[in-house]
Amino acid sequence: MLGVFDGHGRLGEVVSEYAVTTLPQLISTKLGDIFKHKDENKEEEEVIQRAISESFLEIDETIPTAGVGGCTASVVLHIPSSSSSSKIYIANAGDSRSFIATHYKSTSQSYTNIIYATREDKAHLSEERTRIEQNGGTILTYDDDENDSRVLYTKGKYQMSLAMSRSIGDWEF
């Protein structure tokens, strides 16, 4: 497993350090249970995806900062197989992205082909905008860049904004 966790806000470094040290063990434990009962898991790919998603949610629910600060996360998990069907799983939260690419190089040319890229979790995306607004959230957009959006949080006379629509932590958003 390879992961990148980028803390932001007050105590963001604590949230990212917690994710770095806790998430691999959490996923490993869940995968160990899955592989222990491999014959019972007919839909192995779906079960693994659910285990990764649940691990992200569990990390978010148990961060040691009471929701203050947050981090983005981008994780790539390779599950080798004795057959030729090894799998790569990619998960992200926030505006961090992961790519799967191939690189070709010969004496006359070289090029990189991006095969898959995760999406950045941004508030201007239609499904994110709907989810945020249905939960009473407010989205700020800027006239000069339709792809630049922020989730707005207002508490009394104070306002804060977050450049992404999902993250680990940042409970006030």
GROMACS .gro file of C-alpha atoms in nm, residues 23-165:
model
  143
   23LEU     CA    1  -0.504   0.334   0.814
   24PRO     CA    2  -0.256   0.067   0.690
   25GLN     CA    3  -0.312  -0.152   0.997
   26LEU     CA    4  -0.688  -0.106   0.979
   27ILE     CA    5  -0.703  -0.204   0.611
   28SER     CA    6  -0.462  -0.493   0.672
   29THR     CA    7  -0.682  -0.631   0.951
   30LYS     CA    8  -0.996  -0.606   0.737
   31LEU     CA    9  -0.823  -0.768   0.439
   32GLY     CA   10  -0.685  -1.045   0.661
   33ASP     CA   11  -1.039  -1.129   0.767
   34ILE     CA   12  -1.153  -1.124   0.403
   35PHE     CA   13  -0.876  -1.354   0.283
   36LYS     CA   14  -0.924  -1.587   0.580
   37HIS     CA   15  -1.277  -1.654   0.453
   38LYS     CA   16  -1.187  -1.632   0.084
   39ASP     CA   17  -1.406  -1.923  -0.026
   40GLU     CA   18  -1.711  -1.760   0.134
   41ASN     CA   19  -1.649  -1.426  -0.042
   42LYS     CA   20  -1.793  -1.474  -0.387
   43GLU     CA   21  -1.781  -1.100  -0.455
   44GLU     CA   22  -1.423  -1.047  -0.336
   45GLU     CA   23  -1.366  -0.724  -0.530
   46GLU     CA   24  -1.678  -0.562  -0.383
   47VAL     CA   25  -1.587  -0.677  -0.030
   48ILE     CA   26  -1.235  -0.532  -0.064
   49GLN     CA   27  -1.371  -0.199  -0.191
   50ARG     CA   28  -1.614  -0.186   0.102
   51ALA     CA   29  -1.331  -0.265   0.348
   52ILE     CA   30  -1.125   0.026   0.213
   53SER     CA   31  -1.423   0.265   0.225
   54GLU     CA   32  -1.513   0.157   0.577
   55SER     CA   33  -1.151   0.207   0.685
   56PHE     CA   34  -1.152   0.565   0.554
   57LEU     CA   35  -1.478   0.632   0.743
   58GLU     CA   36  -1.345   0.472   1.061
   59ILE     CA   37  -1.031   0.686   1.048
   60ASP     CA   38  -1.249   0.995   1.003
   61GLU     CA   39  -1.468   0.899   1.301
   62THR     CA   40  -1.173   0.833   1.533
   63ILE     CA   41  -0.929   1.117   1.462
   64PRO     CA   42  -0.774   1.238   1.788
   65THR     CA   43  -0.847   1.610   1.731
   66ALA     CA   44  -1.224   1.610   1.792
   67GLY     CA   45  -1.275   1.701   1.427
   68VAL     CA   46  -1.042   2.003   1.423
   69GLY     CA   47  -0.818   2.007   1.116
   70GLY     CA   48  -0.817   1.753   0.841
   71CYS     CA   49  -0.623   1.589   0.565
   72THR     CA   50  -0.660   1.471   0.212
   73ALA     CA   51  -0.576   1.110   0.136
   74SER     CA   52  -0.471   0.923  -0.173
   75VAL     CA   53  -0.409   0.550  -0.137
   76VAL     CA   54  -0.304   0.288  -0.391
   77LEU     CA   55  -0.331  -0.074  -0.281
   78HIS     CA   56  -0.184  -0.361  -0.484
   79ILE     CA   57  -0.313  -0.708  -0.405
   80PRO     CA   58  -0.089  -0.966  -0.572
   81SER     CA   59  -0.227  -1.296  -0.687
   82SER     CA   60  -0.069  -1.627  -0.776
   83SER     CA   61  -0.261  -1.608  -1.103
   84SER     CA   62  -0.233  -1.325  -1.350
   85SER     CA   63  -0.527  -1.140  -1.195
   86SER     CA   64  -0.349  -0.908  -0.952
   87LYS     CA   65  -0.563  -0.609  -0.858
   88ILE     CA   66  -0.492  -0.244  -0.788
   89TYR     CA   67  -0.738  -0.048  -0.575
   90ILE     CA   68  -0.729   0.331  -0.554
   91ALA     CA   69  -0.907   0.543  -0.294
   92ASN     CA   70  -0.897   0.912  -0.224
   93ALA     CA   71  -1.059   1.176  -0.007
   94GLY     CA   72  -1.023   1.542  -0.082
   95ASP     CA   73  -0.851   1.711  -0.370
   96SER     CA   74  -0.553   1.474  -0.386
   97ARG     CA   75  -0.535   1.261  -0.699
   98SER     CA   76  -0.378   0.932  -0.796
   99PHE     CA   77  -0.295   0.812  -1.144
  100ILE     CA   78  -0.219   0.481  -1.308
  101ALA     CA   79   0.001   0.540  -1.607
  102THR     CA   80   0.224   0.357  -1.847
  103HIS     CA   81   0.547   0.502  -1.972
  104TYR     CA   82   0.700   0.402  -2.304
  105LYS     CA   83   1.053   0.490  -2.397
  106SER     CA   84   1.244   0.403  -2.708
  107THR     CA   85   1.549   0.553  -2.872
  108SER     CA   86   1.334   0.783  -3.084
  109GLN     CA   87   1.055   0.883  -2.849
  110SER     CA   88   0.901   0.851  -2.507
  111TYR     CA   89   0.551   0.917  -2.384
  112THR     CA   90   0.329   0.858  -2.085
  113ASN     CA   91  -0.028   0.737  -2.113
  114ILE     CA   92  -0.262   0.797  -1.817
  115ILE     CA   93  -0.487   0.493  -1.791
  116TYR     CA   94  -0.686   0.599  -1.485
  117ALA     CA   95  -0.710   0.908  -1.268
  118THR     CA   96  -0.911   0.958  -0.951
  119ARG     CA   97  -1.143   1.252  -0.931
  120GLU     CA   98  -1.077   1.547  -0.703
  121ASP     CA   99  -1.357   1.594  -0.450
  122LYS     CA  100  -1.464   1.949  -0.534
  123ALA     CA  101  -1.788   2.128  -0.447
  124HIS     CA  102  -1.862   2.246  -0.802
  125LEU     CA  103  -1.910   1.885  -0.923
  126SER     CA  104  -2.280   1.823  -0.976
  127GLU     CA  105  -2.319   1.524  -0.740
  128GLU     CA  106  -2.108   1.693  -0.472
  129ARG     CA  107  -2.304   2.018  -0.500
  130THR     CA  108  -2.631   1.824  -0.460
  131ARG     CA  109  -2.502   1.629  -0.157
  132ILE     CA  110  -2.370   1.943   0.014
  133GLU     CA  111  -2.680   2.154  -0.048
  134GLN     CA  112  -2.917   1.871   0.059
  135ASN     CA  113  -2.729   1.865   0.390
  136GLY     CA  114  -2.768   2.241   0.439
  137GLY     CA  115  -2.422   2.336   0.314
  138THR     CA  116  -2.326   2.643   0.117
  139ILE     CA  117  -2.094   2.653  -0.181
  140LEU     CA  118  -1.885   2.950  -0.285
  141THR     CA  119  -1.790   2.981  -0.650
  142TYR     CA  120  -1.587   3.245  -0.824
  143ASP     CA  121  -1.691   3.416  -1.148
  144ASP     CA  122  -1.345   3.402  -1.303
  145ASP     CA  123  -1.306   3.024  -1.261
  146GLU     CA  124  -1.608   2.792  -1.263
  147ASN     CA  125  -1.388   2.504  -1.142
  148ASP     CA  126  -1.281   2.694  -0.831
  149SER     CA  127  -1.526   2.631  -0.551
  150ARG     CA  128  -1.523   2.609  -0.173
  151VAL     CA  129  -1.752   2.469   0.093
  152LEU     CA  130  -1.850   2.754   0.326
  153TYR     CA  131  -1.900   2.708   0.699
  154THR     CA  132  -2.055   2.987   0.905
  155LYS     CA  133  -2.068   2.990   1.283
  156GLY     CA  134  -2.199   3.312   1.431
  157LYS     CA  135  -1.996   3.596   1.284
  158TYR     CA  136  -1.711   3.368   1.173
  159GLN     CA  137  -1.680   3.209   0.832
  160MET     CA  138  -1.438   2.945   0.711
  161SER     CA  139  -1.411   2.768   0.380
  162LEU     CA  140  -1.263   2.443   0.258
  163ALA     CA  141  -1.125   2.396  -0.094
  164MET     CA  142  -1.259   2.041  -0.122
  165SER     CA  143  -1.594   1.874  -0.067
   0.00000   0.00000   0.00000
